[in-house]
Amino acid sequence: MKTADHDHLQSSSRRRLARQACAFAVFAAFAVCFLLAPQWIRAQNSPPAGQLRIYSIDVEGGQSTLLVGPSGSSLLVDTGWPGNNGRDAERILGAMHDAGIKRIDHVLITHFHTDHVGGVPELVAHVEVGEFLDHGENREDAADTRNNYATYLKAIAGHQRRIVHPGDTIPIDGLSVVVLTADGEHIGAVPGIEPVPNPYCASEHAWPDDPTENSRSAGILVIFGKFKFLDLGDLTGKKEVALVCPNNPIGTVDLYLVTHHGMDWSNSRAIVDAVHPRVAIMNNGAHKAGMPAAWQIVHDSPGLIDLWQLHTAEGSDAAHNSPEWLIANPKGDGDGHALKVVALPDGSFSVTNTRTGMTKQYPRK
Ligand SMILES: [Zn+2]
């Protein structure tokens, strides 16, 4: 027994020593990596090669969408609201941190409404920006919008500013980013895409003129191999129809940022059905947009698999909201959870609800 106990003790202490040696070896290996190879650590934070990442950042009913291309080159579409102790800049920084980027190469301001351009002063206070892009001077005769434009010009003084027109491109390694609409004008054809007659134009109703900045929205098509993403800012019905009727220059898309946060002044059937998104993300607020008629049009569009939402549209009913697992912020405002898309050039992509950590895969077509 003694021998057996002794042997047992010996072997258990040997095992303990072996475990300690292993633990030390693992620790030492990590320490060596940290001390000798900081570039290895950085590599873990930089965007994986071959991926496009898109963050639909929750700015409580505004727009802020961060795109990070396969080489780490980046585009931020809109900056959310001003105020709230820099809330929206902080949320943009959160997405940048997740993507492993330290600066934003291009910021596109779709138009000069507060929920899109209002966050610029706080953004430039915290983030290095390569250039600002916009559709040119404010066209809306309203005190708030004039003030937004003046504040924007002041905030970006010293930065490079470029006015974009339909057909212009935004240079991001590995991506083709084409401006479809700007200042009320639109593109006739996208290089590499054959415009096709749009069968949904015949049944589209007439839309009123819109004298606001919404109709001037700079809208983009992002092409990454076989993957296509459409973001038209707050473009309203008449300009949507002008863009895709009688011929649709966009073709179909994989991901559609629901225009104008799901307002029913936008999202005409003629465009939503024609671009035939596989997945849509609606950047509504808890108490802003996500209107039932627009929700229904997107939900019913042919080929749509899922309609993700940044918030439950609390003024709407359960029949006009997606199930909770598709919603980043199901209750009220303030939580700030984003939806994160990772796309591959073969056209496959995933969407992650950062609240739940759940990821859904969408295979290539
Ligand atoms: Zn808006």
GROMACS .gro file of C-alpha atoms and ligand atoms in nm:
model
  366
    1MET     CA    1   0.000   0.000   0.000
    2LYS     CA    2   0.281   0.231   0.104
    3THR     CA    3   0.458   0.170  -0.225
    4ALA     CA    4   0.138   0.212  -0.415
    5ASP     CA    5   0.059   0.536  -0.226
    6HIS     CA    6   0.414   0.654  -0.276
    7ASP     CA    7   0.394   0.569  -0.645
    8HIS     CA    8   0.056   0.739  -0.664
    9LEU     CA    9   0.195   1.047  -0.492
   10GLN     CA   10   0.500   1.041  -0.713
   11SER     CA   11   0.299   1.005  -1.029
   12SER     CA   12   0.047   1.270  -0.920
   13SER     CA   13   0.326   1.512  -0.833
   14ARG     CA   14   0.492   1.431  -1.167
   15ARG     CA   15   0.163   1.505  -1.341
   16ARG     CA   16   0.131   1.828  -1.145
   17LEU     CA   17   0.486   1.928  -1.239
   18ALA     CA   18   0.417   1.834  -1.600
   19ARG     CA   19   0.099   2.044  -1.596
   20GLN     CA   20   0.288   2.338  -1.445
   21ALA     CA   21   0.563   2.298  -1.705
   22CYS     CA   22   0.303   2.290  -1.983
   23ALA     CA   23   0.125   2.594  -1.843
   24PHE     CA   24   0.457   2.777  -1.820
   25ALA     CA   25   0.548   2.675  -2.175
   26VAL     CA   26   0.214   2.805  -2.304
   27PHE     CA   27   0.258   3.127  -2.105
   28ALA     CA   28   0.617   3.163  -2.229
   29ALA     CA   29   0.508   3.102  -2.588
   30PHE     CA   30   0.243   3.375  -2.560
   31ALA     CA   31   0.489   3.607  -2.387
   32VAL     CA   32   0.741   3.556  -2.667
   33CYS     CA   33   0.471   3.627  -2.923
   34PHE     CA   34   0.366   3.945  -2.745
   35LEU     CA   35   0.722   4.067  -2.690
   36LEU     CA   36   0.881   3.975  -3.017
   37ALA     CA   37   0.601   3.995  -3.269
   38PRO     CA   38   0.372   4.297  -3.218
   39GLN     CA   39   0.287   4.279  -3.587
   40TRP     CA   40   0.133   3.938  -3.516
   41ILE     CA   41  -0.094   4.097  -3.256
   42ARG     CA   42  -0.190   4.373  -3.497
   43ALA     CA   43  -0.258   4.116  -3.765
   44GLN     CA   44  -0.528   3.968  -3.542
   45ASN     CA   45  -0.709   4.304  -3.540
   46SER     CA   46  -0.686   4.390  -3.908
   47PRO     CA   47  -0.968   4.292  -4.145
   48PRO     CA   48  -0.934   3.935  -4.268
   49ALA     CA   49  -0.821   3.930  -4.631
   50GLY     CA   50  -1.096   3.871  -4.881
   51GLN     CA   51  -1.388   4.007  -4.677
   52LEU     CA   52  -1.610   4.312  -4.696
   53ARG     CA   53  -1.754   4.412  -4.360
   54ILE     CA   54  -2.057   4.636  -4.328
   55TYR     CA   55  -2.176   4.770  -3.993
   56SER     CA   56  -2.524   4.915  -3.970
   57ILE     CA   57  -2.455   5.126  -3.662
   58ASP     CA   58  -2.749   5.214  -3.440
   59VAL     CA   59  -2.783   5.592  -3.433
   60GLU     CA   60  -3.144   5.581  -3.313
   61GLY     CA   61  -3.326   5.649  -3.637
   62GLY     CA   62  -3.049   5.818  -3.838
   63GLN     CA   63  -2.796   5.663  -4.070
   64SER     CA   64  -2.438   5.559  -4.005
   65THR     CA   65  -2.308   5.267  -4.209
   66LEU     CA   66  -1.940   5.165  -4.198
   67LEU     CA   67  -1.790   4.964  -4.482
   68VAL     CA   68  -1.444   4.812  -4.447
   69GLY     CA   69  -1.300   4.656  -4.761
   70PRO     CA   70  -1.071   4.355  -4.787
   71SER     CA   71  -0.752   4.562  -4.748
   72GLY     CA   72  -0.883   4.770  -4.456
   73SER     CA   73  -0.981   5.071  -4.670
   74SER     CA   74  -1.299   5.225  -4.531
   75LEU     CA   75  -1.609   5.427  -4.615
   76LEU     CA   76  -1.853   5.569  -4.362
   77VAL     CA   77  -2.193   5.661  -4.503
   78ASP     CA   78  -2.336   5.933  -4.275
   79THR     CA   79  -2.260   6.012  -3.914
   80GLY     CA   80  -2.586   6.006  -3.717
   81TRP     CA   81  -2.705   6.283  -3.487
   82PRO     CA   82  -2.524   6.558  -3.294
   83GLY     CA   83  -2.527   6.585  -2.915
   84ASN     CA   84  -2.605   6.311  -2.665
   85ASN     CA   85  -2.247   6.345  -2.530
   86GLY     CA   86  -2.099   6.223  -2.857
   87ARG     CA   87  -2.305   5.904  -2.850
   88ASP     CA   88  -2.302   5.843  -3.225
   89ALA     CA   89  -1.928   5.911  -3.267
   90GLU     CA   90  -1.870   5.666  -2.982
   91ARG     CA   91  -2.078   5.401  -3.156
   92ILE     CA   92  -1.889   5.460  -3.483
   93LEU     CA   93  -1.563   5.416  -3.288
   94GLY     CA   94  -1.701   5.089  -3.150
   95ALA     CA   95  -1.756   4.956  -3.503
   96MET     CA   96  -1.410   5.080  -3.610
   97HIS     CA   97  -1.257   4.897  -3.315
   98ASP     CA   98  -1.436   4.577  -3.411
   99ALA     CA   99  -1.308   4.616  -3.766
  100GLY     CA  100  -0.954   4.692  -3.646
  101ILE     CA  101  -0.925   5.028  -3.823
  102LYS     CA  102  -0.784   5.350  -3.680
  103ARG     CA  103  -0.900   5.602  -3.943
  104ILE     CA  104  -1.180   5.641  -4.196
  105ASP     CA  105  -1.064   5.698  -4.552
  106HIS     CA  106  -1.389   5.838  -4.696
  107VAL     CA  107  -1.701   5.980  -4.530
  108LEU     CA  108  -2.000   6.016  -4.763
  109ILE     CA  109  -2.273   6.252  -4.644
  110THR     CA  110  -2.588   6.147  -4.829
  111HIS     CA  111  -2.771   6.477  -4.759
  112PHE     CA  112  -2.786   6.757  -4.505
  113HIS     CA  113  -3.056   6.643  -4.264
  114THR     CA  114  -2.959   6.632  -3.898
  115ASP     CA  115  -2.981   6.252  -3.860
  116HIS     CA  116  -2.714   6.207  -4.132
  117VAL     CA  117  -2.476   6.505  -4.116
  118GLY     CA  118  -2.530   6.610  -3.755
  119GLY     CA  119  -2.261   6.380  -3.615
  120VAL     CA  120  -1.976   6.526  -3.826
  121PRO     CA  121  -1.833   6.771  -3.564
  122GLU     CA  122  -1.808   6.496  -3.301
  123LEU     CA  123  -1.671   6.249  -3.554
  124VAL     CA  124  -1.383   6.476  -3.663
  125ALA     CA  125  -1.305   6.549  -3.298
  126HIS     CA  126  -1.231   6.179  -3.241
  127VAL     CA  127  -1.150   6.019  -3.576
  128GLU     CA  128  -0.898   6.091  -3.852
  129VAL     CA  129  -1.086   6.122  -4.183
  130GLY     CA  130  -0.924   6.108  -4.528
  131GLU     CA  131  -1.190   6.295  -4.726
  132PHE     CA  132  -1.551   6.406  -4.713
  133LEU     CA  133  -1.784   6.345  -5.004
  134ASP     CA  134  -2.126   6.502  -5.055
  135HIS     CA  135  -2.370   6.608  -5.329
  136GLY     CA  136  -2.276   6.978  -5.319
  137GLU     CA  137  -2.448   7.271  -5.156
  138ASN     CA  138  -2.764   7.242  -4.948
  139ARG     CA  139  -3.078   7.280  -5.163
  140GLU     CA  140  -3.342   7.290  -4.889
  141ASP     CA  141  -3.496   7.619  -4.788
  142ALA     CA  142  -3.529   7.548  -4.416
  143ALA     CA  143  -3.347   7.705  -4.122
  144ASP     CA  144  -3.241   7.373  -3.966
  145THR     CA  145  -3.097   7.240  -4.289
  146ARG     CA  146  -2.915   7.565  -4.368
  147ASN     CA  147  -2.770   7.552  -4.021
  148ASN     CA  148  -2.668   7.186  -4.063
  149TYR     CA  149  -2.486   7.274  -4.386
  150ALA     CA  150  -2.301   7.568  -4.230
  151THR     CA  151  -2.201   7.356  -3.929
  152TYR     CA  152  -2.080   7.081  -4.163
  153LEU     CA  153  -1.863   7.318  -4.369
  154LYS     CA  154  -1.710   7.459  -4.052
  155ALA     CA  155  -1.642   7.111  -3.907
  156ILE     CA  156  -1.468   6.980  -4.220
  157ALA     CA  157  -1.253   7.291  -4.276
  158GLY     CA  158  -0.899   7.166  -4.334
  159HIS     CA  159  -1.022   6.832  -4.465
  160GLN     CA  160  -1.038   6.736  -4.828
  161ARG     CA  161  -1.391   6.768  -4.970
  162ARG     CA  162  -1.510   6.623  -5.299
  163ILE     CA  163  -1.851   6.677  -5.457
  164VAL     CA  164  -1.983   6.359  -5.614
  165HIS     CA  165  -2.201   6.318  -5.922
  166PRO     CA  166  -2.383   6.015  -6.060
  167GLY     CA  167  -2.127   5.785  -6.224
  168ASP     CA  168  -1.841   5.889  -5.993
  169THR     CA  169  -1.663   5.620  -5.799
  170ILE     CA  170  -1.523   5.607  -5.447
  171PRO     CA  171  -1.184   5.433  -5.449
  172ILE     CA  172  -1.173   5.143  -5.205
  173ASP     CA  173  -0.929   4.858  -5.274
  174GLY     CA  174  -1.112   4.544  -5.380
  175LEU     CA  175  -1.453   4.713  -5.414
  176SER     CA  176  -1.635   4.902  -5.684
  177VAL     CA  177  -1.836   5.183  -5.523
  178VAL     CA  178  -2.046   5.371  -5.778
  179VAL     CA  179  -2.250   5.684  -5.709
  180LEU     CA  180  -2.600   5.621  -5.849
  181THR     CA  181  -2.776   5.939  -5.740
  182ALA     CA  182  -2.669   6.284  -5.620
  183ASP     CA  183  -2.828   6.629  -5.607
  184GLY     CA  184  -3.146   6.502  -5.771
  185GLU     CA  185  -2.966   6.347  -6.071
  186HIS     CA  186  -2.920   5.978  -6.142
  187ILE     CA  187  -2.703   5.738  -6.337
  188GLY     CA  188  -2.824   5.578  -6.665
  189ALA     CA  189  -2.595   5.276  -6.655
  190VAL     CA  190  -2.344   5.125  -6.414
  191PRO     CA  191  -2.023   5.003  -6.583
  192GLY     CA  192  -2.045   4.625  -6.619
  193ILE     CA  193  -2.423   4.607  -6.563
  194GLU     CA  194  -2.661   4.592  -6.858
  195PRO     CA  195  -2.974   4.802  -6.784
  196VAL     CA  196  -3.287   4.591  -6.819
  197PRO     CA  197  -3.652   4.693  -6.873
  198ASN     CA  198  -3.823   4.712  -6.533
  199PRO     CA  199  -4.155   4.524  -6.532
  200TYR     CA  200  -4.265   4.690  -6.208
  201CYS     CA  201  -4.282   5.043  -6.356
  202ALA     CA  202  -4.618   4.992  -6.530
  203SER     CA  203  -4.808   4.946  -6.203
  204GLU     CA  204  -4.620   5.213  -6.005
  205HIS     CA  205  -4.826   5.511  -5.889
  206ALA     CA  206  -4.723   5.874  -5.938
  207TRP     CA  207  -4.508   6.024  -5.661
  208PRO     CA  208  -4.509   6.392  -5.561
  209ASP     CA  209  -4.216   6.629  -5.607
  210ASP     CA  210  -4.002   6.645  -5.295
  211PRO     CA  211  -3.833   6.983  -5.239
  212THR     CA  212  -3.636   6.859  -4.938
  213GLU     CA  213  -3.278   6.739  -4.916
  214ASN     CA  214  -3.404   6.378  -4.915
  215SER     CA  215  -3.454   6.387  -5.292
  216ARG     CA  216  -3.092   6.506  -5.330
  217SER     CA  217  -2.950   6.203  -5.146
  218ALA     CA  218  -2.621   6.066  -5.272
  219GLY     CA  219  -2.688   5.695  -5.319
  220ILE     CA  220  -2.432   5.422  -5.386
  221LEU     CA  221  -2.405   5.071  -5.523
  222VAL     CA  222  -2.122   4.866  -5.371
  223ILE     CA  223  -1.996   4.570  -5.572
  224PHE     CA  224  -1.759   4.314  -5.420
  225GLY     CA  225  -1.717   4.028  -5.667
  226LYS     CA  226  -2.065   3.880  -5.695
  227PHE     CA  227  -2.194   4.059  -5.384
  228LYS     CA  228  -2.393   4.381  -5.425
  229PHE     CA  229  -2.511   4.628  -5.161
  230LEU     CA  230  -2.745   4.923  -5.221
  231ASP     CA  231  -2.763   5.234  -4.999
  232LEU     CA  232  -2.972   5.525  -5.131
  233GLY     CA  233  -2.981   5.735  -4.815
  234ASP     CA  234  -3.325   5.896  -4.781
  235LEU     CA  235  -3.406   5.915  -5.154
  236THR     CA  236  -3.781   5.965  -5.195
  237GLY     CA  237  -4.030   5.791  -5.428
  238LYS     CA  238  -4.020   6.016  -5.733
  239LYS     CA  239  -3.639   5.996  -5.760
  240GLU     CA  240  -3.639   5.621  -5.689
  241VAL     CA  241  -3.876   5.568  -5.978
  242ALA     CA  242  -3.671   5.798  -6.203
  243LEU     CA  243  -3.363   5.588  -6.121
  244VAL     CA  244  -3.514   5.250  -6.214
  245CYS     CA  245  -3.785   5.332  -6.474
  246PRO     CA  246  -3.824   5.245  -6.750
  247ASN     CA  247  -3.487   5.065  -6.730
  248ASN     CA  248  -3.328   4.930  -6.414
  249PRO     CA  249  -2.953   5.009  -6.416
  250ILE     CA  250  -2.883   4.835  -6.082
  251GLY     CA  251  -2.995   4.480  -6.153
  252THR     CA  252  -3.051   4.277  -5.839
  253VAL     CA  253  -2.873   4.316  -5.506
  254ASP     CA  254  -2.786   4.088  -5.217
  255LEU     CA  255  -2.826   4.345  -4.941
  256TYR     CA  256  -3.054   4.648  -4.936
  257LEU     CA  257  -3.033   4.919  -4.674
  258VAL     CA  258  -3.404   5.005  -4.653
  259THR     CA  259  -3.421   5.357  -4.788
  260HIS     CA  260  -3.513   5.644  -4.554
  261HIS     CA  261  -3.522   5.422  -4.243
  262GLY     CA  262  -3.841   5.255  -4.373
  263MET     CA  263  -4.046   5.571  -4.434
  264ASP     CA  264  -4.333   5.526  -4.675
  265TRP     CA  265  -4.232   5.836  -4.876
  266SER     CA  266  -3.962   5.605  -5.008
  267ASN     CA  267  -3.942   5.232  -5.088
  268SER     CA  268  -4.161   5.234  -5.399
  269ARG     CA  269  -4.243   4.886  -5.529
  270ALA     CA  270  -4.084   4.976  -5.862
  271ILE     CA  271  -3.740   4.991  -5.702
  272VAL     CA  272  -3.769   4.744  -5.414
  273ASP     CA  273  -3.917   4.465  -5.629
  274ALA     CA  274  -3.677   4.536  -5.917
  275VAL     CA  275  -3.360   4.519  -5.709
  276HIS     CA  276  -3.493   4.199  -5.554
  277PRO     CA  277  -3.281   4.202  -5.234
  278ARG     CA  278  -3.204   3.873  -5.062
  279VAL     CA  279  -3.166   4.047  -4.728
  280ALA     CA  280  -3.270   4.394  -4.610
  281ILE     CA  281  -3.158   4.596  -4.310
  282MET     CA  282  -3.389   4.871  -4.187
  283ASN     CA  283  -3.214   5.145  -3.985
  284ASN     CA  284  -3.526   5.269  -3.808
  285GLY     CA  285  -3.550   5.405  -3.455
  286ALA     CA  286  -3.777   5.279  -3.178
  287HIS     CA  287  -4.013   5.567  -3.251
  288LYS     CA  288  -3.901   5.677  -3.597
  289ALA     CA  289  -3.987   5.532  -3.938
  290GLY     CA  290  -4.030   5.159  -3.990
  291MET     CA  291  -4.373   5.247  -4.128
  292PRO     CA  292  -4.611   4.956  -4.189
  293ALA     CA  293  -4.660   5.020  -4.564
  294ALA     CA  294  -4.286   5.041  -4.636
  295TRP     CA  295  -4.214   4.744  -4.410
  296GLN     CA  296  -4.473   4.539  -4.599
  297ILE     CA  297  -4.334   4.630  -4.942
  298VAL     CA  298  -3.981   4.528  -4.841
  299HIS     CA  299  -4.106   4.218  -4.658
  300ASP     CA  300  -4.310   4.104  -4.959
  301SER     CA  301  -4.049   4.180  -5.227
  302PRO     CA  302  -3.974   3.875  -5.440
  303GLY     CA  303  -3.679   3.669  -5.317
  304LEU     CA  304  -3.644   3.839  -4.979
  305ILE     CA  305  -3.519   3.594  -4.715
  306ASP     CA  306  -3.494   3.818  -4.408
  307LEU     CA  307  -3.574   4.175  -4.307
  308TRP     CA  308  -3.343   4.276  -4.021
  309GLN     CA  309  -3.424   4.586  -3.812
  310LEU     CA  310  -3.211   4.806  -3.587
  311HIS     CA  311  -3.515   4.856  -3.365
  312THR     CA  312  -3.863   4.729  -3.307
  313ALA     CA  313  -4.089   4.991  -3.469
  314GLU     CA  314  -4.282   5.051  -3.147
  315GLY     CA  315  -4.552   5.260  -3.310
  316SER     CA  316  -4.627   4.972  -3.542
  317ASP     CA  317  -4.781   4.632  -3.463
  318ALA     CA  318  -4.637   4.281  -3.439
  319ALA     CA  319  -4.754   4.201  -3.791
  320HIS     CA  320  -4.528   4.480  -3.923
  321ASN     CA  321  -4.216   4.396  -3.725
  322SER     CA  322  -3.975   4.111  -3.783
  323PRO     CA  323  -3.931   3.839  -3.518
  324GLU     CA  324  -3.713   3.946  -3.225
  325TRP     CA  325  -3.404   3.750  -3.332
  326LEU     CA  326  -3.384   3.972  -3.643
  327ILE     CA  327  -3.396   4.293  -3.434
  328ALA     CA  328  -3.078   4.445  -3.288
  329ASN     CA  329  -3.258   4.657  -3.025
  330PRO     CA  330  -3.601   4.513  -2.946
  331LYS     CA  331  -3.698   4.748  -2.663
  332GLY     CA  332  -3.667   5.126  -2.654
  333ASP     CA  333  -3.359   5.326  -2.743
  334GLY     CA  334  -3.018   5.361  -2.585
  335ASP     CA  335  -2.879   5.008  -2.620
  336GLY     CA  336  -2.691   5.081  -2.942
  337HIS     CA  337  -2.651   4.729  -3.080
  338ALA     CA  338  -2.537   4.713  -3.443
  339LEU     CA  339  -2.597   4.465  -3.723
  340LYS     CA  340  -2.274   4.337  -3.877
  341VAL     CA  341  -2.249   4.194  -4.227
  342VAL     CA  342  -1.951   3.995  -4.354
  343ALA     CA  343  -1.953   3.937  -4.730
  344LEU     CA  344  -1.730   3.727  -4.955
  345PRO     CA  345  -1.665   3.785  -5.326
  346ASP     CA  346  -1.849   3.464  -5.418
  347GLY     CA  347  -2.171   3.644  -5.312
  348SER     CA  348  -2.218   3.461  -4.983
  349PHE     CA  349  -2.251   3.668  -4.668
  350SER     CA  350  -2.359   3.659  -4.306
  351VAL     CA  351  -2.545   3.895  -4.075
  352THR     CA  352  -2.466   3.904  -3.702
  353ASN     CA  353  -2.699   4.050  -3.443
  354THR     CA  354  -2.444   4.202  -3.202
  355ARG     CA  355  -2.703   4.192  -2.921
  356THR     CA  356  -2.740   3.815  -2.927
  357GLY     CA  357  -2.417   3.717  -3.102
  358MET     CA  358  -2.627   3.509  -3.339
  359THR     CA  359  -2.502   3.490  -3.698
  360LYS     CA  360  -2.707   3.379  -3.996
  361GLN     CA  361  -2.532   3.264  -4.313
  362TYR     CA  362  -2.667   3.337  -4.661
  363PRO     CA  363  -2.507   3.106  -4.917
  364ARG     CA  364  -2.396   3.224  -5.257
  365LYS     CA  365  -2.666   3.221  -5.523
  366ZN      ZN  366  -3.281   6.021  -4.242
   0.00000   0.00000   0.00000
